[in-house]
Short mmCIF file of C-alpha atoms and ligand atoms in Angstrom, two decimals:
data_model
loop_
_atom_site.label_atom_id
_atom_site.label_comp_id
_atom_site.label_asym_id
_atom_site.label_seq_id
_atom_site.Cartn_x
_atom_site.Cartn_y
_atom_site.Cartn_z
CA MET D 1 -26.71 -28.91 -10.99
CA LYS D 2 -25.43 -25.26 -11.15
CA SER D 3 -22.87 -25.29 -13.98
CA LYS D 4 -19.42 -24.02 -13.14
CA ARG D 5 -18.21 -20.71 -14.52
CA LYS D 6 -15.27 -21.17 -16.88
CA ILE D 7 -12.61 -18.60 -16.02
CA ARG D 8 -9.16 -17.66 -17.35
CA VAL D 9 -6.62 -15.31 -15.79
CA ILE D 10 -3.86 -13.77 -17.88
CA THR D 11 -1.01 -12.37 -15.80
CA LEU D 12 1.44 -9.88 -17.30
CA GLY D 13 4.38 -8.06 -15.74
CA CYS D 14 6.53 -9.04 -12.78
CA SER D 15 6.50 -11.83 -10.22
CA LYS D 16 4.56 -9.57 -7.84
CA ASN D 17 1.66 -9.78 -10.28
CA ASP D 18 2.02 -13.58 -10.31
CA VAL D 19 1.63 -13.60 -6.53
CA ASP D 20 -1.44 -11.34 -6.72
CA THR D 21 -3.05 -13.67 -9.27
CA GLU D 22 -2.28 -16.75 -7.15
CA HIS D 23 -3.81 -15.07 -4.10
CA LEU D 24 -6.91 -14.17 -6.09
CA LEU D 25 -7.26 -17.68 -7.57
CA SER D 26 -7.00 -19.24 -4.12
CA CYS D 27 -10.33 -17.62 -3.21
CA LEU D 28 -12.24 -19.08 -6.19
CA PRO D 29 -13.88 -22.36 -5.11
CA ASP D 30 -13.53 -25.40 -7.43
CA SER D 31 -17.24 -26.02 -6.83
CA ASP D 32 -18.14 -22.82 -8.74
CA PHE D 33 -15.23 -22.28 -11.09
CA GLU D 34 -13.50 -24.25 -13.85
CA PHE D 35 -10.08 -22.89 -14.65
CA SER D 36 -8.89 -22.47 -18.22
CA GLY D 37 -5.16 -22.17 -18.83
CA GLU D 38 -3.55 -18.82 -19.60
CA GLU D 39 -2.47 -19.98 -23.07
CA SER D 40 -5.73 -21.79 -23.87
CA ASP D 41 -7.95 -20.63 -26.73
CA GLU D 42 -11.15 -22.26 -25.52
CA PRO D 43 -14.18 -20.02 -24.89
CA VAL D 44 -14.59 -18.78 -21.32
CA ASP D 45 -17.39 -17.09 -19.35
CA THR D 46 -15.01 -14.75 -17.55
CA LEU D 47 -11.56 -13.41 -18.36
CA LEU D 48 -9.37 -11.52 -15.89
CA ILE D 49 -6.28 -9.66 -17.12
CA ASN D 50 -3.65 -8.68 -14.52
CA THR D 51 -1.74 -5.89 -16.21
CA CYS D 52 1.65 -4.17 -15.99
CA GLY D 53 2.01 -0.39 -16.26
CA PHE D 54 5.68 0.10 -15.38
CA ILE D 55 7.35 1.27 -18.59
CA GLY D 56 6.53 1.74 -22.29
CA ASP D 57 6.99 -1.78 -23.64
CA ALA D 58 5.21 -3.40 -20.71
CA LYS D 59 2.27 -1.00 -21.03
CA GLN D 60 2.01 -1.74 -24.75
CA GLU D 61 1.99 -5.49 -24.08
CA SER D 62 -0.89 -5.05 -21.62
CA ILE D 63 -2.90 -2.88 -24.01
CA ASP D 64 -2.34 -5.33 -26.87
CA CYS D 65 -3.54 -8.19 -24.68
CA ILE D 66 -6.71 -6.30 -23.66
CA LEU D 67 -7.50 -5.34 -27.25
CA ALA D 68 -6.93 -8.88 -28.53
CA ASN D 69 -9.38 -10.24 -25.98
CA ALA D 70 -11.88 -7.45 -26.66
CA GLY D 71 -11.84 -8.83 -30.19
CA ARG D 72 -12.37 -12.38 -28.91
CA LYS D 73 -15.34 -11.09 -26.90
CA LYS D 74 -16.92 -9.74 -30.09
CA GLN D 75 -16.45 -13.26 -31.55
CA GLY D 76 -18.32 -14.68 -28.57
CA LYS D 77 -15.24 -16.50 -27.23
CA VAL D 78 -15.12 -14.45 -24.02
CA GLY D 79 -18.12 -13.54 -21.89
CA LYS D 80 -17.10 -10.85 -19.42
CA ILE D 81 -13.70 -9.13 -19.13
CA ALA D 82 -12.22 -7.49 -16.04
CA VAL D 83 -8.86 -5.75 -16.01
CA PHE D 84 -6.78 -5.07 -12.90
CA GLY D 85 -3.18 -4.39 -11.92
CA CYS D 86 -0.76 -1.56 -12.61
CA LEU D 87 -1.95 -0.37 -16.04
CA SER D 88 -5.56 0.09 -14.92
CA GLN D 89 -4.40 1.60 -11.61
CA ARG D 90 -2.34 4.15 -13.54
CA TYR D 91 -4.83 4.98 -16.31
CA VAL D 92 -8.16 4.27 -14.66
CA ARG D 93 -9.56 7.59 -15.94
CA GLU D 94 -8.58 7.11 -19.58
CA LEU D 95 -9.02 3.41 -20.31
CA PRO D 96 -12.77 2.74 -19.76
CA SER D 97 -13.82 5.09 -22.56
CA LEU D 98 -11.02 3.86 -24.84
CA ILE D 99 -11.89 0.14 -24.51
CA PRO D 100 -15.64 -0.12 -23.73
CA GLU D 101 -15.59 -3.91 -24.30
CA VAL D 102 -14.05 -4.31 -20.85
CA ASP D 103 -16.81 -4.82 -18.26
CA ALA D 104 -14.88 -3.77 -15.18
CA TRP D 105 -11.63 -1.99 -14.29
CA PHE D 106 -9.82 -2.40 -10.97
CA GLY D 107 -6.61 -1.05 -9.49
CA ALA D 108 -3.46 -2.75 -8.28
CA ARG D 109 -3.56 -2.07 -4.55
CA ARG D 110 -6.50 -4.21 -3.42
CA LEU D 111 -7.66 -7.53 -4.88
CA ASN D 112 -10.91 -8.02 -2.99
CA PRO D 113 -12.96 -5.70 -5.24
CA VAL D 114 -12.23 -8.16 -8.09
CA LEU D 115 -13.52 -11.02 -5.93
CA ARG D 116 -16.69 -9.09 -5.15
CA TRP D 117 -17.22 -8.43 -8.87
CA LEU D 118 -17.02 -12.21 -9.33
CA GLY D 119 -19.61 -12.60 -6.58
CA VAL D 120 -17.10 -14.33 -4.30
CA SER D 121 -16.45 -13.62 -0.62
CA GLY D 122 -13.06 -14.27 0.98
CA ASP D 123 -9.87 -12.27 1.40
CA ALA D 124 -7.36 -12.33 -1.44
CA ASP D 125 -4.93 -10.36 0.70
CA GLY D 126 -4.60 -13.30 3.11
CA SER D 127 -2.04 -16.09 3.22
CA THR D 128 -3.47 -18.59 0.75
CA SER D 129 -2.37 -18.96 -2.84
CA ARG D 130 -3.31 -21.26 -5.70
CA ARG D 131 -0.17 -22.18 -7.61
CA MET D 132 -0.39 -21.51 -11.33
CA LYS D 133 2.76 -23.41 -12.19
CA PRO D 134 3.86 -26.59 -10.32
CA GLN D 135 7.46 -25.52 -9.68
CA PRO D 136 9.62 -26.31 -6.63
CA TYR D 137 10.10 -22.58 -6.08
CA ALA D 138 7.60 -19.82 -5.36
CA TYR D 139 7.55 -16.05 -4.91
CA LEU D 140 6.66 -14.71 -1.49
CA LYS D 141 5.59 -11.06 -1.69
CA ILE D 142 6.71 -9.66 1.67
CA SER D 143 5.43 -6.13 1.12
CA GLU D 144 3.72 -3.89 -1.39
CA GLY D 145 4.33 -0.31 -2.44
CA CYS D 146 7.41 1.90 -1.97
CA ASN D 147 8.24 4.99 0.10
CA ARG D 148 11.17 6.02 -2.04
CA ARG D 149 10.95 8.49 -4.91
CA CYS D 150 13.54 7.47 -7.49
CA SER D 151 13.15 10.15 -10.13
CA TYR D 152 12.63 7.74 -13.07
CA CYS D 153 10.16 5.40 -11.38
CA ALA D 154 6.37 5.41 -11.51
CA ILE D 155 5.86 2.48 -9.14
CA PRO D 156 5.17 4.48 -5.94
CA SER D 157 2.42 6.40 -7.76
CA ILE D 158 0.94 3.06 -8.93
CA ARG D 159 1.41 0.77 -5.95
CA GLY D 160 1.24 3.37 -3.16
CA ARG D 161 3.19 3.58 0.07
CA HIS D 162 5.14 0.67 1.55
CA ARG D 163 3.01 -1.90 3.39
CA SER D 164 4.76 -4.91 4.98
CA VAL D 165 2.92 -8.22 5.30
CA PRO D 166 3.07 -9.44 8.92
CA ILE D 167 5.64 -12.17 9.65
CA GLU D 168 2.92 -14.57 10.90
CA THR D 169 0.94 -14.22 7.65
CA LEU D 170 4.08 -14.89 5.57
CA VAL D 171 5.00 -17.92 7.70
CA GLU D 172 1.48 -19.28 7.19
CA GLU D 173 1.71 -18.72 3.44
CA ALA D 174 5.16 -20.36 3.34
CA ALA D 175 3.84 -23.40 5.19
CA GLY D 176 1.03 -23.70 2.66
CA LEU D 177 3.47 -23.47 -0.22
CA ALA D 178 5.79 -26.04 1.39
CA ALA D 179 2.86 -28.41 1.81
CA GLY D 180 2.37 -28.05 -1.95
CA GLY D 181 5.93 -29.14 -2.67
CA VAL D 182 7.74 -25.80 -2.72
CA LYS D 183 11.37 -26.01 -1.55
CA GLU D 184 12.61 -22.51 -2.37
CA LEU D 185 11.08 -19.13 -1.58
CA LEU D 186 12.03 -15.93 -3.40
CA LEU D 187 11.33 -12.95 -1.18
CA ILE D 188 10.04 -10.16 -3.41
CA ALA D 189 8.85 -6.58 -2.88
CA GLN D 190 9.33 -3.19 -4.46
CA ASP D 191 12.01 -2.62 -1.81
CA SER D 192 12.69 -5.63 0.44
CA THR D 193 15.16 -3.68 2.61
CA TRP D 194 12.33 -1.49 3.94
CA TYR D 195 10.57 -4.58 5.30
CA GLY D 196 9.16 -4.12 8.81
CA LEU D 197 9.79 -0.39 9.23
CA ASP D 198 6.08 0.35 8.96
CA LEU D 199 4.89 -2.61 11.07
CA TYR D 200 7.64 -3.06 13.67
CA GLY D 201 9.39 0.32 13.62
CA GLU D 202 12.62 -1.38 12.56
CA ARG D 203 14.06 -3.19 9.54
CA ALA D 204 12.94 -6.77 10.08
CA LEU D 205 14.13 -8.68 7.02
CA GLY D 206 16.53 -10.62 9.27
CA ARG D 207 13.74 -11.57 11.69
CA LEU D 208 11.60 -12.67 8.75
CA LEU D 209 14.41 -14.90 7.45
CA ASP D 210 14.72 -16.51 10.88
CA ALA D 211 10.99 -17.21 11.03
CA LEU D 212 10.81 -18.60 7.48
CA SER D 213 13.84 -20.80 8.20
CA GLU D 214 11.68 -22.66 10.73
CA VAL D 215 9.06 -23.60 8.13
CA GLU D 216 9.32 -27.33 7.52
CA GLY D 217 10.01 -28.28 3.92
CA ILE D 218 11.47 -24.92 2.89
CA GLY D 219 15.13 -25.51 2.06
CA ARG D 220 16.06 -22.18 0.53
CA LEU D 221 15.32 -18.48 1.01
CA ARG D 222 16.42 -15.94 -1.61
CA ILE D 223 16.31 -12.14 -1.32
CA HIS D 224 15.31 -10.02 -4.29
CA TYR D 225 14.74 -6.27 -4.84
CA SER D 226 16.94 -4.95 -2.06
CA HIS D 227 18.09 -1.32 -2.01
CA PRO D 228 21.62 -0.12 -1.12
CA ASP D 229 20.30 2.76 0.99
CA GLY D 230 19.77 1.56 4.60
CA PHE D 231 20.61 -2.03 3.68
CA PRO D 232 19.98 -4.15 6.83
CA VAL D 233 23.51 -5.52 7.34
CA ASP D 234 22.27 -7.92 10.05
CA VAL D 235 21.07 -10.01 7.11
CA LEU D 236 24.69 -10.66 6.07
CA GLY D 237 25.40 -12.77 9.14
CA ARG D 238 22.37 -14.92 8.33
CA MET D 239 23.50 -15.32 4.72
CA ALA D 240 26.94 -16.41 5.90
CA SER D 241 25.78 -18.85 8.61
CA ASN D 242 22.23 -20.03 7.89
CA PRO D 243 22.41 -22.76 5.19
CA LYS D 244 18.82 -22.03 4.19
CA VAL D 245 19.54 -18.38 3.32
CA CYS D 246 21.09 -18.28 -0.15
CA ARG D 247 24.46 -16.57 -0.49
CA TYR D 248 22.78 -14.60 -3.19
CA LEU D 249 21.51 -11.05 -3.27
CA ASP D 250 19.58 -9.12 -5.88
CA ILE D 251 20.44 -5.46 -5.28
CA PRO D 252 19.56 -3.08 -8.14
CA LEU D 253 22.18 -0.29 -7.98
CA GLN D 254 21.20 1.52 -11.19
CA HIS D 255 24.47 3.47 -11.48
CA ILE D 256 27.76 4.41 -9.73
CA SER D 257 28.38 8.00 -10.77
CA ASP D 258 27.55 10.49 -7.99
CA LYS D 259 26.16 12.91 -10.58
CA VAL D 260 23.78 10.30 -12.05
CA LEU D 261 22.81 8.80 -8.66
CA ARG D 262 21.86 12.31 -7.49
CA ALA D 263 19.75 12.85 -10.64
CA MET D 264 18.07 9.48 -9.94
CA HIS D 265 17.32 10.46 -6.28
CA ARG D 266 18.89 7.18 -5.11
CA HIS D 267 20.19 8.72 -1.84
CA VAL D 268 23.45 6.82 -2.00
CA SER D 269 26.87 7.83 -3.32
CA GLY D 270 29.25 5.90 -5.52
CA ALA D 271 31.62 5.55 -2.56
CA TRP D 272 28.83 4.17 -0.35
CA THR D 273 27.83 1.71 -3.07
CA ARG D 274 31.41 0.47 -3.46
CA SER D 275 31.83 0.03 0.29
CA LEU D 276 28.58 -1.93 0.52
CA VAL D 277 29.62 -4.28 -2.32
CA GLU D 278 33.02 -4.80 -0.64
CA ARG D 279 31.30 -5.51 2.68
CA LEU D 280 28.91 -8.02 1.05
CA ARG D 281 31.84 -9.92 -0.48
CA ARG D 282 33.86 -9.76 2.75
CA GLU D 283 31.11 -10.83 5.15
CA VAL D 284 29.46 -13.41 2.84
CA PRO D 285 32.31 -15.32 1.16
CA GLY D 286 31.28 -16.73 -2.23
CA VAL D 287 28.15 -14.57 -2.43
CA ALA D 288 26.60 -14.18 -5.89
CA LEU D 289 25.45 -10.60 -6.56
CA ARG D 290 22.76 -9.72 -9.06
CA THR D 291 22.24 -6.09 -9.96
CA THR D 292 20.45 -3.89 -12.46
CA MET D 293 21.81 -0.76 -14.15
CA ILE D 294 20.18 2.03 -16.14
CA VAL D 295 22.16 3.56 -19.03
CA GLY D 296 21.37 6.79 -20.82
CA HIS D 297 19.80 8.48 -17.78
CA PRO D 298 19.79 12.30 -17.98
CA GLY D 299 23.17 13.50 -16.66
CA GLU D 300 25.08 10.46 -17.93
CA GLY D 301 27.81 11.82 -20.21
CA GLU D 302 30.72 9.86 -21.67
CA ALA D 303 32.69 10.26 -18.43
CA GLU D 304 29.85 8.96 -16.24
CA PHE D 305 29.27 6.01 -18.55
CA ALA D 306 32.99 5.19 -18.55
CA GLU D 307 32.86 5.29 -14.73
CA LEU D 308 29.99 2.79 -14.81
CA LEU D 309 31.92 0.41 -17.08
CA ASP D 310 34.98 0.64 -14.81
CA PHE D 311 32.85 -0.11 -11.75
CA VAL D 312 31.28 -3.17 -13.41
CA LYS D 313 34.76 -4.38 -14.40
CA GLU D 314 35.93 -3.93 -10.78
CA ALA D 315 32.86 -5.32 -8.96
CA ARG D 316 32.47 -8.35 -11.26
CA PHE D 317 28.77 -8.98 -10.55
CA GLU D 318 27.86 -12.60 -11.16
CA ARG D 319 24.55 -11.43 -12.62
CA LEU D 320 23.72 -8.09 -14.20
CA GLY D 321 20.73 -6.82 -16.16
CA ALA D 322 20.47 -3.37 -17.73
CA PHE D 323 17.88 -1.04 -19.26
CA SER D 324 17.98 2.12 -21.29
CA TYR D 325 16.43 5.09 -19.55
CA SER D 326 12.87 5.70 -20.74
CA GLU D 327 11.03 8.81 -19.64
CA GLU D 328 7.92 7.80 -17.66
CA GLU D 329 5.06 10.30 -17.46
CA GLY D 330 4.13 11.32 -13.94
CA THR D 331 7.67 10.85 -12.64
CA TRP D 332 9.90 13.62 -11.24
CA GLY D 333 12.39 12.88 -13.98
CA ALA D 334 9.85 13.40 -16.76
CA ALA D 335 8.90 16.76 -15.24
CA HIS D 336 12.39 18.06 -14.49
CA LEU D 337 15.06 16.23 -16.55
CA ALA D 338 15.62 16.46 -20.30
CA ASP D 339 15.77 13.02 -21.93
CA SER D 340 18.42 14.28 -24.36
CA ILE D 341 20.57 11.19 -25.08
CA PRO D 342 19.70 9.83 -28.55
CA ALA D 343 18.17 6.33 -28.66
CA GLY D 344 21.06 5.08 -30.81
CA GLU D 345 23.59 6.22 -28.23
CA LYS D 346 21.57 4.63 -25.41
CA GLN D 347 21.58 1.36 -27.35
CA ARG D 348 25.36 1.60 -27.98
CA ARG D 349 25.92 2.01 -24.23
CA LEU D 350 23.54 -0.83 -23.37
CA ASP D 351 25.34 -3.15 -25.82
CA ALA D 352 28.77 -2.15 -24.49
CA LEU D 353 27.70 -2.83 -20.90
CA MET D 354 26.07 -6.19 -21.69
CA ASP D 355 29.06 -7.29 -23.81
CA LEU D 356 31.34 -6.56 -20.84
CA GLN D 357 28.97 -8.41 -18.51
CA ARG D 358 28.78 -11.46 -20.78
CA SER D 359 32.54 -11.94 -20.54
CA ILE D 360 32.48 -11.46 -16.75
CA SER D 361 29.61 -13.96 -16.43
CA ARG D 362 31.53 -16.53 -18.47
CA GLU D 363 34.69 -16.06 -16.41
CA CYS D 364 32.71 -16.45 -13.17
CA ASN D 365 31.12 -19.62 -14.57
CA GLU D 366 34.43 -21.05 -15.78
CA ALA D 367 35.90 -20.53 -12.30
CA ARG D 368 33.24 -22.95 -10.96
CA VAL D 369 34.20 -25.88 -13.23
CA GLY D 370 35.34 -28.77 -11.05
CA SER D 371 33.51 -27.47 -7.97
CA THR D 372 30.51 -29.18 -6.42
CA ALA D 373 27.07 -27.72 -5.88
CA ARG D 374 23.72 -28.58 -4.30
CA VAL D 375 21.12 -28.20 -7.02
CA LEU D 376 17.34 -27.90 -6.80
CA VAL D 377 15.91 -29.69 -9.83
CA ASP D 378 13.24 -27.51 -11.44
CA ALA D 379 12.46 -29.64 -14.48
CA LEU D 380 13.48 -32.47 -16.78
CA GLY D 381 14.28 -31.39 -20.35
CA ASP D 382 15.73 -33.45 -23.25
CA GLY D 383 17.05 -36.04 -20.79
CA LEU D 384 18.72 -33.32 -18.75
CA LEU D 385 17.89 -32.37 -15.19
CA VAL D 386 17.47 -28.59 -15.24
CA GLY D 387 18.21 -26.95 -11.93
CA ARG D 388 19.89 -24.24 -9.93
CA SER D 389 22.27 -23.91 -7.04
CA GLU D 390 21.94 -21.18 -4.41
CA PHE D 391 23.77 -18.88 -6.85
CA GLU D 392 21.09 -18.96 -9.59
CA SER D 393 17.64 -17.43 -9.28
CA PRO D 394 14.88 -18.84 -11.48
CA GLU D 395 13.72 -17.10 -14.64
CA VAL D 396 16.44 -14.39 -14.50
CA ASP D 397 19.76 -16.26 -14.15
CA GLY D 398 21.41 -19.16 -15.95
CA GLU D 399 20.71 -22.83 -15.15
CA ILE D 400 22.69 -25.93 -14.32
CA LEU D 401 22.09 -28.73 -16.83
CA VAL D 402 22.78 -32.11 -15.25
CA SER D 403 23.15 -35.29 -17.26
CA SER D 404 20.62 -37.89 -16.18
CA ALA D 405 22.62 -40.74 -17.68
CA GLY D 406 22.37 -43.82 -15.46
CA VAL D 407 19.42 -42.46 -13.48
CA ALA D 408 16.57 -45.00 -13.52
CA ASP D 409 13.77 -42.46 -13.09
CA PRO D 410 15.09 -38.93 -13.63
CA GLY D 411 11.54 -37.46 -13.39
CA ALA D 412 11.44 -38.46 -9.74
CA LEU D 413 14.30 -36.05 -9.05
CA VAL D 414 12.26 -32.99 -10.07
CA GLY D 415 11.57 -30.93 -6.97
CA THR D 416 14.45 -32.49 -5.02
CA PHE D 417 17.95 -31.37 -4.10
CA ILE D 418 20.84 -33.27 -5.72
CA ASP D 419 24.62 -32.95 -5.41
CA VAL D 420 26.58 -32.37 -8.61
CA ARG D 421 30.04 -31.61 -9.91
CA ILE D 422 30.28 -28.75 -12.41
CA THR D 423 31.81 -30.05 -15.65
CA GLY D 424 31.38 -27.17 -18.11
CA ALA D 425 30.48 -23.48 -18.49
CA ASP D 426 29.18 -21.09 -21.08
CA ASP D 427 28.19 -17.41 -20.86
CA TYR D 428 25.28 -18.02 -18.49
CA ASP D 429 24.61 -21.76 -18.01
CA LEU D 430 26.65 -24.58 -16.48
CA THR D 431 26.74 -28.30 -17.17
CA ALA D 432 27.22 -30.86 -14.43
CA GLN D 433 27.10 -34.50 -13.52
CA LEU D 434 25.51 -36.19 -10.57
CA ILE D 435 27.85 -37.08 -7.74
S1 SF4 S 1 13.04 1.78 -4.85
FE1 SF4 S 1 13.00 3.31 -6.45
S2 SF4 S 1 13.03 2.09 -8.34
FE2 SF4 S 1 12.40 0.72 -6.70
S3 SF4 S 1 10.14 0.76 -6.70
FE3 SF4 S 1 10.89 2.29 -5.21
S4 SF4 S 1 10.94 4.22 -6.35
FE4 SF4 S 1 10.87 2.54 -7.86
#
């Protein structure tokens, strides 16, 4: 009997890396491979590390992970190591000589070379995926790469030009995920608003939503990583009328000041941004908006930062995340803009923005007390059903904690939709009771 190869895959970085890993794993036959959990410490024959190379901290985390496992290899706990993903794509010339314990280095744009290194045929860029975590939601990567050139961002140089995945392939993948118990799909990309331009000559996010809405078993579709420039407004009608399309939009805006948006090469103005937010709220009543902002970008003086705070006060985003600008080598910004704002000042601005957002988030939550919601139960924790309505995205937003008092078998509700009444609110989470 040929013994199975014991393999472990460690996935770092964003949900797009999770999807890549799940596609890769789906091509490894159970007859030849035995899978060891990401957190496990048991010895393995083969270790794959899917890395992130986006910004400083993420790069450091990937390097630390590689070095730690290089050490485990010396202890005989790991046989062969292969590294792929954004860090090795970005530093493929430097890394091999720096960490010779790694047996093979691969990029981030194609997965099949990793399969071939494992001696496996198959196409990891197809529509199959092996779920790493049994959750009722899954990420659907609708495209890869980005054609924009935001001055602070290294992603286009890592992931290449925008490539949409055909609608038929995504529908097939969605059907496979639904068959595995998935109820909610999160549509992810570097820029989901560009979807279809390369394949169909037009923005086709709306068409994709229509097609995915037909997939049996999928009850929710959620859009992430949209861009304000060229936003396909035909999607708004679908959000407002198709019960499967969440009234939720993740749209990183990064800033509002014309001066800073120009320096970022975002190709939108503050006025355009405001009008788009107003249109979203007008055409999709009750929509929850998630955005991301960058503070401390070159060109952001006190006046520009004050303008950002005023905009956040006015727009009242239900969800907002923020980062301090960090100069990324190889970007236009690193070559042409002076990163002159002291780290302490960047941190002060970040704290001020997140303090403001915390109070807005609490007020938005408090306004929902007494209302009802349809909740997808993700898990059971401490006797509570942990779930989300269409207004909460997993892993980035708050949760709805539902008492399971009086429920004979609360575990059976995991992965199902339940109706609840919101009974309490805090900064990010809500409490509720079953109706
Ligand atoms: S849209 Fe801008 S920030 Fe987003 S991946 Fe593309 S270049 Fe980077």
